[in-house]
Amino acid sequence: MKFYIGVDLGGTNVRTLLVDEKGQTYSEVKESTESENGPEYVVSKIKRMIRTLDYDACNGFENIHGIGVGVPGPVDTVHGTMIMASNLPGFAGYPIASELSEEFDKPVFMDNDANCAGLAEALLGAGKGYPTVYFITVSTGVGGAFIVDGKLISGGRGHAGEIGNMIIKPNGRKQGALNPGAVEAECSGTAITAKAQAILGKDVIKHAGNVFELASEGNAEAKKIADEAIDELSSMLANIAHTVDPHCFVLGGGVMKSRDYFWDTLNEQFNSKIHVGMRNHIPLLLKKLDDCGAIGAAMLPMSQLGE
Amino acid sequence: MKFYIGVDLGGTNVRTLLVDEKGQTYSEVKESTESENGPEYVVSKIKRMIRTLDYDACNGFENIHGIGVGVPGPVDTVHGTMIMASNLPGFAGYPIASELSEEFDKPVFMDNDANCAGLAEALLGAGKGYPTVYFITVSTGVGGAFIVDGKLISGGRGHAGEIGNMIIKPNGRKQGALNPGAVEAECSGTAITAKAQAILGKDVIKHAGNVFELASEGNAEAKKIADEAIDELSSMLANIAHTVDPHCFVLGGGVMKSRDYFWDTLNEQFNSKIHVGMRNHIPLLLKKLDDCGAIGAAMLPMSQLGE
């Protein structure tokens, strides 16, 4: 059995885990990030947390095969640095991976948290056994990850899977720095909520789940918003399918909690929008694992070392 | 030096080449396909053509490392069969690869011709040296290929790169079996030509090049059609960039002959539609190789055997 360390570095908390090659967790240390103290401080904290883990399960730290770090934002995977770090101010460009590899003399790999979650789903979750997996989370934002033969395709600038900015409705809704009519601006949980609040009010609509509830009860306005979002999500899936033809999609994120309302429609529309040769050959699967960021991070060295 | 055989099986002609690992060609045999005689006949012909090649350059057939076959349509790359074969009736499902591997006792790999062309560009052409390459041809149709670390991502059903069916304009122009508003229905050479013919007449517009010529001369109607097509192509590129973040795009096909009109605009619009972290980091490169289908086919075994 091979053992790895996973680090999930978030804006609020840091988690470090001792994980085996099957994803089982043996030891965990969790602390608040205190990112306001800057990257040097936080990386020192991570070093201390890694030293604090209990290595009995693998007979000591020396048997660790590698360390993986998941961070909230696009990563230069070659240099192990963040390219943008809106939730961790001051971390862009900071040599997190090389700091850790020098300290511990182990290979260190880094990728963004959505990619780590996708890797965990591909290796251990719903995508297990499929040669290629496109993982998608539809939640506050819309993000994804593409995994080929157990390895993440991170891209030249760490932006593979940034499908939230795919244009799904030219000249559509504008949200933040995204393209007008971007997926995230049209059919994320946030977008669905905002569209419905504008018509039905903030008292009625607290989150996207309310929109799907009202739609299933026959509310015409909610139904229009919900159905448009599902139509757009099916187009996004079809566009990705024509771009890389994955062996399966794995779908997660808060919006999937309302799947009873849209699952059949999403499947029908997706299949109607792809070439006949792919039709009914690319299953849409539900995410299986909970809270898989740190486990996915621990899978990075296994995946990258080809173990 | 390693040597391979490339077979470009088209609806009209078959070409077989003896090629080295650098893409240099030493011997070629070309014949008409005569596909109306069915797959058994054609595969027998290919066997004979392969035997007819001159193997002096590699000191005999026994030094061949593998055979690659490019075909016009999506391929089940695991079984080496065509999934659909609209230009080669009766060939879908026929065991082309296993017939050849049994005959010659060499590893045989098969993929569609657009993927083979993309592989050649990635390994030997404009994409050489880039870890990941997305190849796109904008011609009669719009097709593509995604190459990662020198290997084609063919997809679960051989449809990776079928970007002609990506929806770029919801409820847009309908063409054949494609989605309404699909890339190929909106901004392929065929679509640009058809849109302009409807307004300017078939006497004025023979092919897409005429539209770009008229546009550059200031014809308002031609300019509107040309500019809309470029806007849509830039959206397609941005959507692919957010899906896989390739290290470069390689662009080819007849429409690129008119690039003087649109190249700067295409680059500007593409970069304006991608996340700031990718901006100006994904070069759009022009296809370098001519007639690279058979050479790309010959690269399949090298790529798949990891040589």
mmCIF file of N, CA, C and O in Angstrom, chain A residues 83-84 132 134 146 148 153-170 177-179 235 238-247 272-278 281-282, chain B residues 83-84 132 134 146 148 153-170 177-179 235 238-247 272-279 281-282:
data_model
loop_
_atom_site.group_PDB
_atom_site.id
_atom_site.type_symbol
_atom_site.label_atom_id
_atom_site.label_comp_id
_atom_site.label_asym_id
_atom_site.label_seq_id
_atom_site.Cartn_x
_atom_site.Cartn_y
_atom_site.Cartn_z
ATOM 1 N N ILE A 83 -1.578 31.036 -10.181
ATOM 2 C CA ILE A 83 -1.544 32.078 -11.214
ATOM 3 C C ILE A 83 -2.406 33.264 -10.785
ATOM 4 O O ILE A 83 -2.041 34.413 -10.966
ATOM 5 N N MET A 84 -3.560 32.966 -10.250
ATOM 6 C CA MET A 84 -4.444 33.984 -9.670
ATOM 7 C C MET A 84 -4.876 33.461 -8.304
ATOM 8 O O MET A 84 -5.043 32.255 -8.138
ATOM 9 N N THR A 132 -11.567 8.222 -19.596
ATOM 10 C CA THR A 132 -11.564 9.681 -19.506
ATOM 11 C C THR A 132 -12.854 10.125 -18.825
ATOM 12 O O THR A 132 -13.920 9.544 -19.042
ATOM 13 N N TYR A 134 -15.031 13.733 -17.550
ATOM 14 C CA TYR A 134 -15.173 15.188 -17.393
ATOM 15 C C TYR A 134 -16.069 15.427 -16.191
ATOM 16 O O TYR A 134 -17.235 15.047 -16.173
ATOM 17 N N PHE A 146 -10.880 17.764 -16.305
ATOM 18 C CA PHE A 146 -10.805 16.707 -17.311
ATOM 19 C C PHE A 146 -9.675 15.756 -16.921
ATOM 20 O O PHE A 146 -8.540 16.190 -16.727
ATOM 21 N N VAL A 148 -7.679 12.198 -17.831
ATOM 22 C CA VAL A 148 -7.386 11.228 -18.886
ATOM 23 C C VAL A 148 -6.442 10.172 -18.326
ATOM 24 O O VAL A 148 -5.352 10.503 -17.852
ATOM 25 N N ILE A 153 -5.784 16.863 -16.861
ATOM 26 C CA ILE A 153 -5.342 17.774 -17.910
ATOM 27 C C ILE A 153 -5.525 19.178 -17.333
ATOM 28 O O ILE A 153 -6.642 19.704 -17.291
ATOM 29 N N SER A 154 -4.464 19.768 -16.858
ATOM 30 C CA SER A 154 -4.597 21.078 -16.213
ATOM 31 C C SER A 154 -4.545 22.215 -17.219
ATOM 32 O O SER A 154 -5.111 23.279 -16.995
ATOM 33 N N GLY A 155 -3.854 21.992 -18.335
ATOM 34 C CA GLY A 155 -3.766 23.019 -19.374
ATOM 35 C C GLY A 155 -2.531 23.878 -19.228
ATOM 36 O O GLY A 155 -1.830 23.843 -18.215
ATOM 37 N N GLY A 156 -2.289 24.655 -20.279
ATOM 38 C CA GLY A 156 -1.090 25.477 -20.340
ATOM 39 C C GLY A 156 -1.015 26.509 -19.230
ATOM 40 O O GLY A 156 0.072 26.860 -18.766
ATOM 41 N N ARG A 157 -2.156 27.006 -18.799
ATOM 42 C CA ARG A 157 -2.184 28.024 -17.755
ATOM 43 C C ARG A 157 -3.094 27.607 -16.603
ATOM 44 O O ARG A 157 -3.640 28.456 -15.894
ATOM 45 N N GLY A 158 -3.265 26.303 -16.423
ATOM 46 C CA GLY A 158 -4.050 25.809 -15.293
ATOM 47 C C GLY A 158 -5.532 26.090 -15.391
ATOM 48 O O GLY A 158 -6.257 25.991 -14.403
ATOM 49 N N HIS A 159 -6.018 26.437 -16.582
ATOM 50 C CA HIS A 159 -7.418 26.845 -16.740
ATOM 51 C C HIS A 159 -8.315 25.786 -17.369
ATOM 52 O O HIS A 159 -9.481 26.080 -17.644
ATOM 53 N N ALA A 160 -7.793 24.592 -17.633
ATOM 54 C CA ALA A 160 -8.682 23.548 -18.139
ATOM 55 C C ALA A 160 -9.800 23.333 -17.124
ATOM 56 O O ALA A 160 -9.548 23.331 -15.916
ATOM 57 N N GLY A 161 -11.013 23.189 -17.602
ATOM 58 C CA GLY A 161 -12.147 23.010 -16.699
ATOM 59 C C GLY A 161 -12.807 24.309 -16.256
ATOM 60 O O GLY A 161 -13.779 24.281 -15.504
ATOM 61 N N GLU A 162 -12.301 25.440 -16.726
ATOM 62 C CA GLU A 162 -12.919 26.732 -16.341
ATOM 63 C C GLU A 162 -14.140 26.999 -17.230
ATOM 64 O O GLU A 162 -14.293 28.061 -17.843
ATOM 65 N N ILE A 163 -15.014 25.999 -17.278
ATOM 66 C CA ILE A 163 -16.141 26.020 -18.201
ATOM 67 C C ILE A 163 -17.219 27.024 -17.809
ATOM 68 O O ILE A 163 -18.116 27.297 -18.592
ATOM 69 N N GLY A 164 -17.115 27.584 -16.614
ATOM 70 C CA GLY A 164 -18.057 28.626 -16.211
ATOM 71 C C GLY A 164 -18.040 29.820 -17.151
ATOM 72 O O GLY A 164 -19.029 30.544 -17.266
ATOM 73 N N ASN A 165 -16.927 30.000 -17.852
ATOM 74 C CA ASN A 165 -16.808 31.148 -18.763
ATOM 75 C C ASN A 165 -17.111 30.784 -20.223
ATOM 76 O O ASN A 165 -16.942 31.609 -21.116
ATOM 77 N N MET A 166 -17.550 29.539 -20.452
ATOM 78 C CA MET A 166 -17.971 29.164 -21.811
ATOM 79 C C MET A 166 -19.207 29.979 -22.204
ATOM 80 O O MET A 166 -20.147 30.100 -21.419
ATOM 81 N N ILE A 167 -19.212 30.504 -23.418
ATOM 82 C CA ILE A 167 -20.347 31.311 -23.886
ATOM 83 C C ILE A 167 -21.471 30.380 -24.347
ATOM 84 O O ILE A 167 -21.294 29.599 -25.281
ATOM 85 N N ILE A 168 -22.591 30.470 -23.653
ATOM 86 C CA ILE A 168 -23.697 29.569 -23.964
ATOM 87 C C ILE A 168 -24.870 30.339 -24.578
ATOM 88 O O ILE A 168 -25.752 29.767 -25.212
ATOM 89 N N LYS A 169 -24.872 31.658 -24.410
ATOM 90 C CA LYS A 169 -25.961 32.510 -24.917
ATOM 91 C C LYS A 169 -25.356 33.846 -25.329
ATOM 92 O O LYS A 169 -25.204 34.746 -24.486
ATOM 93 N N PRO A 170 -24.968 33.996 -26.592
ATOM 94 C CA PRO A 170 -24.295 35.224 -27.023
ATOM 95 C C PRO A 170 -25.107 36.459 -26.618
ATOM 96 O O PRO A 170 -26.341 36.468 -26.740
ATOM 97 N N ALA A 177 -16.604 39.360 -14.082
ATOM 98 C CA ALA A 177 -15.637 39.451 -15.182
ATOM 99 C C ALA A 177 -15.912 38.409 -16.273
ATOM 100 O O ALA A 177 -15.155 38.294 -17.230
ATOM 101 N N LEU A 178 -17.006 37.664 -16.131
ATOM 102 C CA LEU A 178 -17.294 36.592 -17.093
ATOM 103 C C LEU A 178 -17.799 37.159 -18.418
ATOM 104 O O LEU A 178 -18.264 38.287 -18.490
ATOM 105 N N ASN A 179 -17.714 36.330 -19.462
ATOM 106 C CA ASN A 179 -18.299 36.697 -20.748
ATOM 107 C C ASN A 179 -19.810 36.917 -20.606
ATOM 108 O O ASN A 179 -20.464 36.209 -19.837
ATOM 109 N N SER A 235 -26.657 22.136 -23.260
ATOM 110 C CA SER A 235 -25.821 22.624 -24.358
ATOM 111 C C SER A 235 -24.352 22.634 -23.956
ATOM 112 O O SER A 235 -23.470 22.271 -24.740
ATOM 113 N N ALA A 238 -23.100 19.166 -24.153
ATOM 114 C CA ALA A 238 -22.934 18.756 -25.552
ATOM 115 C C ALA A 238 -21.673 19.393 -26.146
ATOM 116 O O ALA A 238 -20.918 18.740 -26.874
ATOM 117 N N ASN A 239 -21.435 20.661 -25.826
ATOM 118 C CA ASN A 239 -20.234 21.329 -26.351
ATOM 119 C C ASN A 239 -18.962 20.646 -25.849
ATOM 120 O O ASN A 239 -18.012 20.450 -26.613
ATOM 121 N N ILE A 240 -18.947 20.291 -24.581
ATOM 122 C CA ILE A 240 -17.770 19.595 -24.039
ATOM 123 C C ILE A 240 -17.639 18.220 -24.699
ATOM 124 O O ILE A 240 -16.537 17.790 -25.049
ATOM 125 N N ALA A 241 -18.779 17.541 -24.887
ATOM 126 C CA ALA A 241 -18.749 16.214 -25.511
ATOM 127 C C ALA A 241 -18.149 16.284 -26.913
ATOM 128 O O ALA A 241 -17.342 15.436 -27.302
ATOM 129 N N HIS A 242 -18.516 17.311 -27.682
ATOM 130 C CA HIS A 242 -17.954 17.422 -29.028
ATOM 131 C C HIS A 242 -16.492 17.857 -29.007
ATOM 132 O O HIS A 242 -15.772 17.672 -29.987
ATOM 133 N N THR A 243 -16.060 18.445 -27.911
ATOM 134 C CA THR A 243 -14.666 18.894 -27.825
ATOM 135 C C THR A 243 -13.734 17.754 -27.430
ATOM 136 O O THR A 243 -12.647 17.614 -27.988
ATOM 137 N N VAL A 244 -14.146 16.924 -26.452
ATOM 138 C CA VAL A 244 -13.244 15.849 -25.985
ATOM 139 C C VAL A 244 -13.873 14.462 -25.902
ATOM 140 O O VAL A 244 -13.160 13.494 -25.610
ATOM 141 N N ASP A 245 -15.183 14.329 -26.136
ATOM 142 C CA ASP A 245 -15.858 13.022 -26.103
ATOM 143 C C ASP A 245 -15.441 12.174 -24.896
ATOM 144 O O ASP A 245 -14.843 11.103 -25.043
ATOM 145 N N PRO A 246 -15.743 12.646 -23.676
ATOM 146 C CA PRO A 246 -15.324 11.882 -22.494
ATOM 147 C C PRO A 246 -16.091 10.561 -22.387
ATOM 148 O O PRO A 246 -17.190 10.438 -22.929
ATOM 149 N N HIS A 247 -15.519 9.595 -21.686
ATOM 150 C CA HIS A 247 -16.222 8.320 -21.486
ATOM 151 C C HIS A 247 -17.389 8.468 -20.520
ATOM 152 O O HIS A 247 -18.289 7.636 -20.514
ATOM 153 N N SER A 272 -29.944 14.611 -27.267
ATOM 154 C CA SER A 272 -30.482 15.115 -28.535
ATOM 155 C C SER A 272 -29.519 16.100 -29.204
ATOM 156 O O SER A 272 -29.647 16.381 -30.392
ATOM 157 N N LYS A 273 -28.552 16.613 -28.445
ATOM 158 C CA LYS A 273 -27.645 17.641 -28.964
ATOM 159 C C LYS A 273 -26.274 17.103 -29.339
ATOM 160 O O LYS A 273 -25.384 17.877 -29.687
ATOM 161 N N ILE A 274 -26.069 15.794 -29.221
ATOM 162 C CA ILE A 274 -24.762 15.240 -29.600
ATOM 163 C C ILE A 274 -24.901 14.342 -30.818
ATOM 164 O O ILE A 274 -25.985 13.829 -31.115
ATOM 165 N N HIS A 275 -23.784 14.167 -31.526
ATOM 166 C CA HIS A 275 -23.782 13.344 -32.729
ATOM 167 C C HIS A 275 -24.344 11.953 -32.422
ATOM 168 O O HIS A 275 -24.121 11.404 -31.342
ATOM 169 N N VAL A 276 -25.013 11.393 -33.398
ATOM 170 C CA VAL A 276 -25.708 10.115 -33.207
ATOM 171 C C VAL A 276 -24.754 9.009 -32.746
ATOM 172 O O VAL A 276 -25.141 8.129 -31.975
ATOM 173 N N GLY A 277 -23.499 9.089 -33.167
ATOM 174 C CA GLY A 277 -22.525 8.060 -32.780
ATOM 175 C C GLY A 277 -22.171 8.063 -31.302
ATOM 176 O O GLY A 277 -21.667 7.080 -30.770
ATOM 177 N N MET A 278 -22.411 9.187 -30.635
ATOM 178 C CA MET A 278 -22.135 9.290 -29.191
ATOM 179 C C MET A 278 -23.384 9.045 -28.362
ATOM 180 O O MET A 278 -23.303 8.787 -27.160
ATOM 181 N N HIS A 281 -24.149 6.948 -25.219
ATOM 182 C CA HIS A 281 -22.877 6.294 -24.908
ATOM 183 C C HIS A 281 -22.069 7.061 -23.866
ATOM 184 O O HIS A 281 -21.021 6.596 -23.454
ATOM 185 N N ILE A 282 -22.511 8.272 -23.506
ATOM 186 C CA ILE A 282 -21.765 9.051 -22.506
ATOM 187 C C ILE A 282 -22.658 9.230 -21.286
ATOM 188 O O ILE A 282 -23.506 10.124 -21.252
ATOM 189 N N ILE B 83 -16.972 3.723 -36.598
ATOM 190 C CA ILE B 83 -18.277 3.763 -35.930
ATOM 191 C C ILE B 83 -19.346 4.218 -36.917
ATOM 192 O O ILE B 83 -20.448 3.680 -36.940
ATOM 193 N N MET B 84 -19.011 5.208 -37.716
ATOM 194 C CA MET B 84 -19.886 5.657 -38.811
ATOM 195 C C MET B 84 -19.001 5.795 -40.033
ATOM 196 O O MET B 84 -17.832 6.154 -39.913
ATOM 197 N N THR B 132 0.369 20.353 -25.117
ATOM 198 C CA THR B 132 -0.974 20.035 -25.598
ATOM 199 C C THR B 132 -1.319 20.964 -26.764
ATOM 200 O O THR B 132 -0.965 22.137 -26.756
ATOM 201 N N TYR B 134 -4.530 21.923 -29.608
ATOM 202 C CA TYR B 134 -5.858 21.723 -30.196
ATOM 203 C C TYR B 134 -5.793 22.173 -31.649
ATOM 204 O O TYR B 134 -5.559 23.334 -31.944
ATOM 205 N N PHE B 146 -7.478 16.873 -30.509
ATOM 206 C CA PHE B 146 -6.802 17.291 -29.280
ATOM 207 C C PHE B 146 -5.670 16.317 -29.009
ATOM 208 O O PHE B 146 -5.887 15.108 -28.932
ATOM 209 N N VAL B 148 -2.408 15.410 -26.548
ATOM 210 C CA VAL B 148 -1.803 15.616 -25.232
ATOM 211 C C VAL B 148 -0.527 14.798 -25.141
ATOM 212 O O VAL B 148 -0.571 13.565 -25.303
ATOM 213 N N ILE B 153 -6.278 12.417 -28.092
ATOM 214 C CA ILE B 153 -7.431 12.111 -27.249
ATOM 215 C C ILE B 153 -8.579 11.845 -28.221
ATOM 216 O O ILE B 153 -9.157 12.784 -28.769
ATOM 217 N N SER B 154 -8.865 10.577 -28.460
ATOM 218 C CA SER B 154 -9.897 10.266 -29.452
ATOM 219 C C SER B 154 -11.290 10.261 -28.848
ATOM 220 O O SER B 154 -12.270 10.529 -29.528
ATOM 221 N N GLY B 155 -11.369 9.971 -27.556
ATOM 222 C CA GLY B 155 -12.654 9.977 -26.866
ATOM 223 C C GLY B 155 -13.294 8.603 -26.823
ATOM 224 O O GLY B 155 -12.870 7.668 -27.501
ATOM 225 N N GLY B 156 -14.336 8.514 -26.014
ATOM 226 C CA GLY B 156 -15.007 7.245 -25.794
ATOM 227 C C GLY B 156 -15.615 6.657 -27.051
ATOM 228 O O GLY B 156 -15.675 5.441 -27.215
ATOM 229 N N ARG B 157 -16.046 7.514 -27.949
ATOM 230 C CA ARG B 157 -16.676 7.054 -29.184
ATOM 231 C C ARG B 157 -16.002 7.666 -30.407
ATOM 232 O O ARG B 157 -16.619 7.827 -31.463
ATOM 233 N N GLY B 158 -14.728 8.047 -30.266
ATOM 234 C CA GLY B 158 -13.977 8.578 -31.403
ATOM 235 C C GLY B 158 -14.442 9.941 -31.871
ATOM 236 O O GLY B 158 -14.110 10.363 -32.973
ATOM 237 N N HIS B 159 -15.202 10.646 -31.059
ATOM 238 C CA HIS B 159 -15.798 11.916 -31.491
ATOM 239 C C HIS B 159 -15.099 13.146 -30.914
ATOM 240 O O HIS B 159 -15.578 14.266 -31.117
ATOM 241 N N ALA B 160 -14.006 12.976 -30.192
ATOM 242 C CA ALA B 160 -13.281 14.159 -29.727
ATOM 243 C C ALA B 160 -12.864 14.975 -30.944
ATOM 244 O O ALA B 160 -12.441 14.418 -31.958
ATOM 245 N N GLY B 161 -13.018 16.280 -30.875
ATOM 246 C CA GLY B 161 -12.679 17.139 -32.001
ATOM 247 C C GLY B 161 -13.829 17.372 -32.971
ATOM 248 O O GLY B 161 -13.664 18.091 -33.952
ATOM 249 N N GLU B 162 -14.992 16.800 -32.698
ATOM 250 C CA GLU B 162 -16.150 17.016 -33.590
ATOM 251 C C GLU B 162 -16.810 18.352 -33.246
ATOM 252 O O GLU B 162 -18.031 18.451 -33.033
ATOM 253 N N ILE B 163 -15.985 19.386 -33.232
ATOM 254 C CA ILE B 163 -16.421 20.697 -32.764
ATOM 255 C C ILE B 163 -17.343 21.403 -33.744
ATOM 256 O O ILE B 163 -17.958 22.407 -33.396
ATOM 257 N N GLY B 164 -17.486 20.860 -34.948
ATOM 258 C CA GLY B 164 -18.434 21.424 -35.905
ATOM 259 C C GLY B 164 -19.852 21.425 -35.372
ATOM 260 O O GLY B 164 -20.688 22.238 -35.794
ATOM 261 N N ASN B 165 -20.130 20.535 -34.419
ATOM 262 C CA ASN B 165 -21.490 20.439 -33.871
ATOM 263 C C ASN B 165 -21.658 21.204 -32.553
ATOM 264 O O ASN B 165 -22.706 21.134 -31.928
ATOM 265 N N MET B 166 -20.609 21.929 -32.138
ATOM 266 C CA MET B 166 -20.733 22.768 -30.945
ATOM 267 C C MET B 166 -21.753 23.875 -31.219
ATOM 268 O O MET B 166 -21.722 24.508 -32.275
ATOM 269 N N ILE B 167 -22.651 24.104 -30.265
ATOM 270 C CA ILE B 167 -23.684 25.144 -30.434
ATOM 271 C C ILE B 167 -23.073 26.509 -30.128
ATOM 272 O O ILE B 167 -22.621 26.747 -29.015
ATOM 273 N N ILE B 168 -23.047 27.365 -31.125
ATOM 274 C CA ILE B 168 -22.415 28.671 -30.960
ATOM 275 C C ILE B 168 -23.462 29.792 -31.006
ATOM 276 O O ILE B 168 -23.213 30.903 -30.565
ATOM 277 N N LYS B 169 -24.634 29.468 -31.511
ATOM 278 C CA LYS B 169 -25.705 30.462 -31.630
ATOM 279 C C LYS B 169 -27.036 29.739 -31.433
ATOM 280 O O LYS B 169 -27.599 29.206 -32.393
ATOM 281 N N PRO B 170 -27.546 29.714 -30.184
ATOM 282 C CA PRO B 170 -28.772 28.953 -29.913
ATOM 283 C C PRO B 170 -29.889 29.349 -30.891
ATOM 284 O O PRO B 170 -30.059 30.536 -31.183
ATOM 285 N N ALA B 177 -27.678 17.321 -40.292
ATOM 286 C CA ALA B 177 -28.012 16.710 -39.010
ATOM 287 C C ALA B 177 -27.417 17.469 -37.833
ATOM 288 O O ALA B 177 -27.540 17.044 -36.688
ATOM 289 N N LEU B 178 -26.774 18.610 -38.103
ATOM 290 C CA LEU B 178 -26.116 19.362 -37.028
ATOM 291 C C LEU B 178 -27.123 20.090 -36.151
ATOM 292 O O LEU B 178 -28.266 20.325 -36.552
ATOM 293 N N ASN B 179 -26.679 20.471 -34.949
ATOM 294 C CA ASN B 179 -27.507 21.298 -34.076
ATOM 295 C C ASN B 179 -27.830 22.636 -34.751
ATOM 296 O O ASN B 179 -26.982 23.177 -35.473
ATOM 297 N N SER B 235 -15.503 32.763 -30.507
ATOM 298 C CA SER B 235 -16.231 32.175 -29.376
ATOM 299 C C SER B 235 -15.958 30.679 -29.272
ATOM 300 O O SER B 235 -15.785 30.132 -28.174
ATOM 301 N N ALA B 238 -12.621 30.241 -27.741
ATOM 302 C CA ALA B 238 -12.672 30.547 -26.305
ATOM 303 C C ALA B 238 -13.333 29.403 -25.532
ATOM 304 O O ALA B 238 -12.871 29.020 -24.454
ATOM 305 N N ASN B 239 -14.398 28.840 -26.094
ATOM 306 C CA ASN B 239 -15.072 27.723 -25.414
ATOM 307 C C ASN B 239 -14.132 26.519 -25.266
ATOM 308 O O ASN B 239 -14.094 25.872 -24.221
ATOM 309 N N ILE B 240 -13.389 26.229 -26.315
ATOM 310 C CA ILE B 240 -12.431 25.115 -26.232
ATOM 311 C C ILE B 240 -11.336 25.445 -25.215
ATOM 312 O O ILE B 240 -10.928 24.591 -24.423
ATOM 313 N N ALA B 241 -10.884 26.703 -25.224
ATOM 314 C CA ALA B 241 -9.827 27.111 -24.280
ATOM 315 C C ALA B 241 -10.284 26.915 -22.840
ATOM 316 O O ALA B 241 -9.529 26.427 -21.999
ATOM 317 N N HIS B 242 -11.540 27.268 -22.548
ATOM 318 C CA HIS B 242 -12.024 27.087 -21.177
ATOM 319 C C HIS B 242 -12.273 25.617 -20.846
ATOM 320 O O HIS B 242 -12.321 25.239 -19.681
ATOM 321 N N THR B 243 -12.433 24.789 -21.853
ATOM 322 C CA THR B 243 -12.678 23.366 -21.609
ATOM 323 C C THR B 243 -11.379 22.603 -21.353
ATOM 324 O O THR B 243 -11.304 21.770 -20.455
ATOM 325 N N VAL B 244 -10.324 22.896 -22.140
ATOM 326 C CA VAL B 244 -9.071 22.127 -21.975
ATOM 327 C C VAL B 244 -7.803 22.988 -21.874
ATOM 328 O O VAL B 244 -6.724 22.442 -21.646
ATOM 329 N N ASP B 245 -7.888 24.315 -22.052
ATOM 330 C CA ASP B 245 -6.719 25.199 -21.939
ATOM 331 C C ASP B 245 -5.485 24.645 -22.671
ATOM 332 O O ASP B 245 -4.456 24.364 -22.038
ATOM 333 N N PRO B 246 -5.563 24.498 -23.999
ATOM 334 C CA PRO B 246 -4.417 23.928 -24.719
ATOM 335 C C PRO B 246 -3.223 24.886 -24.702
ATOM 336 O O PRO B 246 -3.406 26.092 -24.540
ATOM 337 N N HIS B 247 -2.032 24.349 -24.889
ATOM 338 C CA HIS B 247 -0.838 25.209 -24.946
ATOM 339 C C HIS B 247 -0.799 26.017 -26.242
ATOM 340 O O HIS B 247 -0.105 27.026 -26.318
ATOM 341 N N SER B 272 -10.068 38.444 -25.861
ATOM 342 C CA SER B 272 -11.010 39.198 -25.030
ATOM 343 C C SER B 272 -12.051 38.283 -24.388
ATOM 344 O O SER B 272 -12.711 38.664 -23.430
ATOM 345 N N LYS B 273 -12.195 37.066 -24.920
ATOM 346 C CA LYS B 273 -13.241 36.142 -24.428
ATOM 347 C C LYS B 273 -12.707 35.064 -23.489
ATOM 348 O O LYS B 273 -13.463 34.180 -23.092
ATOM 349 N N ILE B 274 -11.411 35.103 -23.184
ATOM 350 C CA ILE B 274 -10.877 34.090 -22.260
ATOM 351 C C ILE B 274 -10.447 34.742 -20.951
ATOM 352 O O ILE B 274 -10.170 35.936 -20.896
ATOM 353 N N HIS B 275 -10.392 33.925 -19.900
ATOM 354 C CA HIS B 275 -9.992 34.420 -18.576
ATOM 355 C C HIS B 275 -8.647 35.137 -18.657
ATOM 356 O O HIS B 275 -7.761 34.746 -19.421
ATOM 357 N N VAL B 276 -8.504 36.155 -17.845
ATOM 358 C CA VAL B 276 -7.324 37.015 -17.881
ATOM 359 C C VAL B 276 -6.036 36.204 -17.688
ATOM 360 O O VAL B 276 -4.996 36.538 -18.269
ATOM 361 N N GLY B 277 -6.099 35.132 -16.915
ATOM 362 C CA GLY B 277 -4.906 34.331 -16.663
ATOM 363 C C GLY B 277 -4.401 33.585 -17.889
ATOM 364 O O GLY B 277 -3.245 33.167 -17.945
ATOM 365 N N MET B 278 -5.263 33.390 -18.875
ATOM 366 C CA MET B 278 -4.867 32.708 -20.117
ATOM 367 C C MET B 278 -4.506 33.705 -21.216
ATOM 368 O O MET B 278 -3.847 33.352 -22.195
ATOM 369 N N ARG B 279 -4.963 34.938 -21.053
ATOM 370 C CA ARG B 279 -4.910 35.938 -22.120
ATOM 371 C C ARG B 279 -3.482 36.112 -22.658
ATOM 372 O O ARG B 279 -2.547 36.262 -21.882
ATOM 373 N N HIS B 281 -1.595 33.977 -23.751
ATOM 374 C CA HIS B 281 -0.743 32.827 -23.444
ATOM 375 C C HIS B 281 -1.033 31.626 -24.333
ATOM 376 O O HIS B 281 -0.348 30.622 -24.255
ATOM 377 N N ILE B 282 -2.108 31.694 -25.132
ATOM 378 C CA ILE B 282 -2.447 30.567 -26.013
ATOM 379 C C ILE B 282 -2.306 31.030 -27.457
ATOM 380 O O ILE B 282 -3.227 31.628 -28.018
#
